[in-house]
Every structure is written in C-alpha cells, then in structure tokens.
Amino acid sequence: LQGSFTPEQYNLLRWERDIEERNRPLTDEELDAMFPQEGYKVLDPPASYVPIRTPAR
Amino acid sequence: TISLRKGNTRLPPEVNRVLYVRNLPFNITSEEMYDIFGKYGAIRQIRIGTNKDTRGTAFVVYEDIYDAKTAVDHLSGFNVANRYLIVLYYQQAKMS
C-alpha cells in the first residue's frame, strides 16, 4: 500500500495525523489535569455567548 | 484520501489550543473575555486567575488548533482598557 504514495503524499499524510492528534476533542478531566488546581476558576460563558463554528469543524 | 483543508500550512510544535494570557484588567467580565477571544473561534473553556499572584492572567482553550493560532497572531499586543495583552501558547512543563 505504501508504494502507492509519493514521498510527498506520505509526508502530508503523516503531518495530517499529527495535527489530528493535537486537535482531538479534550475531556473535562484532561483540562482539569492541565491547569494549576489553585488560583484559577472556570469562567462560565455569558448567556449571550454563541460559539463561532469554524469551517474546519 | 488526502484532504486539502484551508489551513493546510504546517504548524510549529509550540502551537497548541491552550493560550496563556497576561496583563488582563482585573475587573474584566465574562462577556468581555468571550467577546475578545470568541471572535477567533469556538471556545472550549476559559479559566481566570483569582489569587493575588494569578489575577490578570487567564487560560483560554479553543476547540480548534487553527483558531488558537489565529488568536495568538491577532491578539498579541491587543489593547484592552489601556493595557496591552500578552498572549502566549501554554506550555505545561513551564507552569508546573
């Protein structure tokens, strides 16, 4: 199967996998583990907040 | 299947979805935070400093890594209430 890719395509594919890994959805537990436990509080979004949907998602 | 999405530029390794923001006004509201940072993409979560040593700083988490990059590119040095924001990529090792 690998023979069907040019080296350029292969690199592009590898890079896309890397970005997919860095861009996968985060769970609340992962977020909690990421930040200092003290000195920060989660800021609730205002009632008026509507997230922008980006074309990438 | 190799897709050519719009953001098909390589991202340097330090780029990630979590931004560390400094020099925020102490009295900034949730509305203002979501207004400033929400312009660049959907926000996963914002954590704001509440202690003496963390006030004026915040962590902003974007849903998408490309949005986080756009935000850094546009918001570094952004003027809020006569202060210039410092917006950096969060590096976990440095913080702990």
Tab-separated table of C-alpha atoms in Angstrom:
chain	number	residue	atom	x	y	z
A	1	LEU	CA	0.000	0.000	0.000
A	2	GLN	CA	2.810	2.393	0.862
A	3	GLY	CA	4.113	2.022	-2.638
A	4	SER	CA	1.055	3.868	-3.916
A	5	PHE	CA	2.135	7.123	-2.268
A	6	THR	CA	4.784	9.510	-3.431
A	7	PRO	CA	7.128	10.605	-0.611
A	8	GLU	CA	5.443	13.992	-0.679
A	9	GLN	CA	1.979	12.499	-0.200
A	10	TYR	CA	3.317	10.268	2.522
A	11	ASN	CA	4.716	13.235	4.455
A	12	LEU	CA	1.474	15.131	4.064
A	13	LEU	CA	-0.443	12.180	5.447
A	14	ARG	CA	1.915	11.832	8.389
A	15	TRP	CA	1.571	15.524	9.128
A	16	GLU	CA	-2.218	15.337	8.970
A	17	ARG	CA	-2.224	12.533	11.518
A	18	ASP	CA	-0.056	14.650	13.800
A	19	ILE	CA	-2.496	17.568	13.583
A	20	GLU	CA	-5.473	15.274	14.122
A	21	GLU	CA	-3.867	14.037	17.303
A	22	ARG	CA	-3.157	17.577	18.512
A	23	ASN	CA	-6.661	18.665	17.542
A	24	ARG	CA	-8.752	15.856	19.031
A	25	PRO	CA	-11.529	16.867	21.451
A	26	LEU	CA	-10.484	17.380	25.079
A	27	THR	CA	-12.410	15.948	28.024
A	28	ASP	CA	-13.060	17.957	31.180
A	29	GLU	CA	-10.753	15.593	33.076
A	30	GLU	CA	-7.915	16.306	30.679
A	31	LEU	CA	-8.486	20.030	31.084
A	32	ASP	CA	-8.526	19.731	34.881
A	33	ALA	CA	-5.234	17.877	34.828
A	34	MET	CA	-3.678	20.503	32.590
A	35	PHE	CA	-4.048	23.549	34.800
A	36	PRO	CA	-2.956	24.609	38.269
A	37	GLN	CA	-5.583	23.481	40.777
A	38	GLU	CA	-5.383	26.699	42.760
A	39	GLY	CA	-5.684	30.306	41.826
A	40	TYR	CA	-7.883	29.811	38.768
A	41	LYS	CA	-11.607	29.420	38.301
A	42	VAL	CA	-13.559	28.329	35.252
A	43	LEU	CA	-15.257	31.313	33.708
A	44	ASP	CA	-18.793	30.441	32.714
A	45	PRO	CA	-19.756	31.643	29.252
A	46	PRO	CA	-22.225	34.538	29.303
A	47	ALA	CA	-25.800	33.741	28.316
A	48	SER	CA	-25.229	35.714	25.133
A	49	TYR	CA	-22.284	33.575	24.001
A	50	VAL	CA	-22.741	31.712	20.734
A	51	PRO	CA	-19.624	29.835	19.618
A	52	ILE	CA	-18.385	30.567	16.138
A	53	ARG	CA	-18.419	27.425	14.060
A	54	THR	CA	-15.276	27.247	12.020
A	55	PRO	CA	-15.165	25.545	8.637
A	56	ALA	CA	-12.535	23.133	9.950
A	57	ARG	CA	-15.026	21.556	12.357
B	1	THR	CA	-7.597	10.219	0.780
B	2	ILE	CA	-5.597	13.389	1.277
B	3	SER	CA	-7.783	16.367	2.030
B	4	LEU	CA	-6.589	19.860	1.302
B	5	ARG	CA	-8.195	21.908	4.003
B	6	LYS	CA	-7.890	25.655	4.165
B	7	GLY	CA	-5.401	25.687	6.994
B	8	ASN	CA	-3.037	23.431	5.203
B	9	THR	CA	0.021	25.117	6.498
B	10	ARG	CA	2.357	23.347	8.856
B	11	LEU	CA	2.010	24.296	12.472
B	12	PRO	CA	5.168	24.729	14.544
B	13	PRO	CA	5.395	22.332	17.519
B	14	GLU	CA	4.745	25.022	20.123
B	15	VAL	CA	1.317	25.805	18.645
B	16	ASN	CA	-1.490	24.371	20.737
B	17	ARG	CA	-5.076	25.076	21.651
B	18	VAL	CA	-4.393	26.466	25.096
B	19	LEU	CA	-3.333	30.084	25.390
B	20	TYR	CA	-1.870	31.760	28.436
B	21	VAL	CA	-2.913	35.402	28.641
B	22	ARG	CA	-1.284	38.032	30.817
B	23	ASN	CA	-1.851	41.683	31.565
B	24	LEU	CA	-5.662	41.431	31.657
B	25	PRO	CA	-7.595	44.107	33.515
B	26	PHE	CA	-8.518	42.726	36.978
B	27	ASN	CA	-12.159	43.651	36.554
B	28	ILE	CA	-12.700	42.072	33.128
B	29	THR	CA	-16.084	40.371	32.770
B	30	SER	CA	-17.005	37.022	31.312
B	31	GLU	CA	-18.806	38.839	28.479
B	32	GLU	CA	-15.661	40.775	27.601
B	33	MET	CA	-13.456	37.688	27.724
B	34	TYR	CA	-15.758	35.675	25.478
B	35	ASP	CA	-16.172	38.681	23.215
B	36	ILE	CA	-12.440	39.252	22.747
B	37	PHE	CA	-11.363	35.618	22.405
B	38	GLY	CA	-14.560	34.217	20.890
B	39	LYS	CA	-14.009	36.253	17.725
B	40	TYR	CA	-11.390	33.782	16.553
B	41	GLY	CA	-13.280	30.553	17.030
B	42	ALA	CA	-15.317	28.372	19.354
B	43	ILE	CA	-14.040	28.432	22.923
B	44	ARG	CA	-13.795	25.229	24.914
B	45	GLN	CA	-13.106	26.876	28.253
B	46	ILE	CA	-11.679	29.953	29.936
B	47	ARG	CA	-10.019	29.862	33.348
B	48	ILE	CA	-9.294	33.143	35.023
B	49	GLY	CA	-6.839	33.933	37.802
B	50	THR	CA	-8.431	34.643	41.200
B	51	ASN	CA	-5.464	34.854	43.591
B	52	LYS	CA	-3.090	37.693	44.289
B	53	ASP	CA	-0.407	36.051	42.158
B	54	THR	CA	-2.695	34.842	39.361
B	55	ARG	CA	-5.001	37.841	38.890
B	56	GLY	CA	-4.709	39.477	35.499
B	57	THR	CA	-3.894	36.146	33.853
B	58	ALA	CA	-6.105	33.546	32.203
B	59	PHE	CA	-6.040	30.306	30.260
B	60	VAL	CA	-8.121	30.274	27.101
B	61	VAL	CA	-8.796	26.913	25.455
B	62	TYR	CA	-10.009	26.797	21.870
B	63	GLU	CA	-11.821	23.893	20.252
B	64	ASP	CA	-9.620	24.081	17.177
B	65	ILE	CA	-5.867	24.478	16.952
B	66	TYR	CA	-6.045	26.745	13.887
B	67	ASP	CA	-8.343	29.130	15.746
B	68	ALA	CA	-5.869	29.271	18.611
B	69	LYS	CA	-3.120	30.184	16.184
B	70	THR	CA	-5.222	32.930	14.593
B	71	ALA	CA	-5.999	34.308	18.043
B	72	VAL	CA	-2.318	34.458	19.013
B	73	ASP	CA	-1.461	36.117	15.716
B	74	HIS	CA	-4.140	38.778	16.207
B	75	LEU	CA	-4.330	39.316	19.951
B	76	SER	CA	-0.693	39.696	20.972
B	77	GLY	CA	-0.397	43.324	21.968
B	78	PHE	CA	-4.159	43.833	21.670
B	79	ASN	CA	-5.281	46.868	23.643
B	80	VAL	CA	-7.896	46.304	26.368
B	81	ALA	CA	-8.684	49.173	28.723
B	82	ASN	CA	-5.298	50.796	28.010
B	83	ARG	CA	-3.365	47.593	28.615
B	84	TYR	CA	-1.579	45.517	26.047
B	85	LEU	CA	-2.384	41.834	26.260
B	86	ILE	CA	0.383	39.255	26.294
B	87	VAL	CA	-0.851	36.106	24.593
B	88	LEU	CA	1.341	33.001	24.624
B	89	TYR	CA	0.950	29.333	23.853
B	90	TYR	CA	0.610	27.386	27.051
B	91	GLN	CA	3.489	25.061	27.794
B	92	GLN	CA	2.625	22.732	30.607
B	93	ALA	CA	6.199	21.983	31.599
B	94	LYS	CA	6.946	25.641	32.221
B	95	MET	CA	3.980	26.162	34.520
B	96	SER	CA	4.257	23.295	36.951
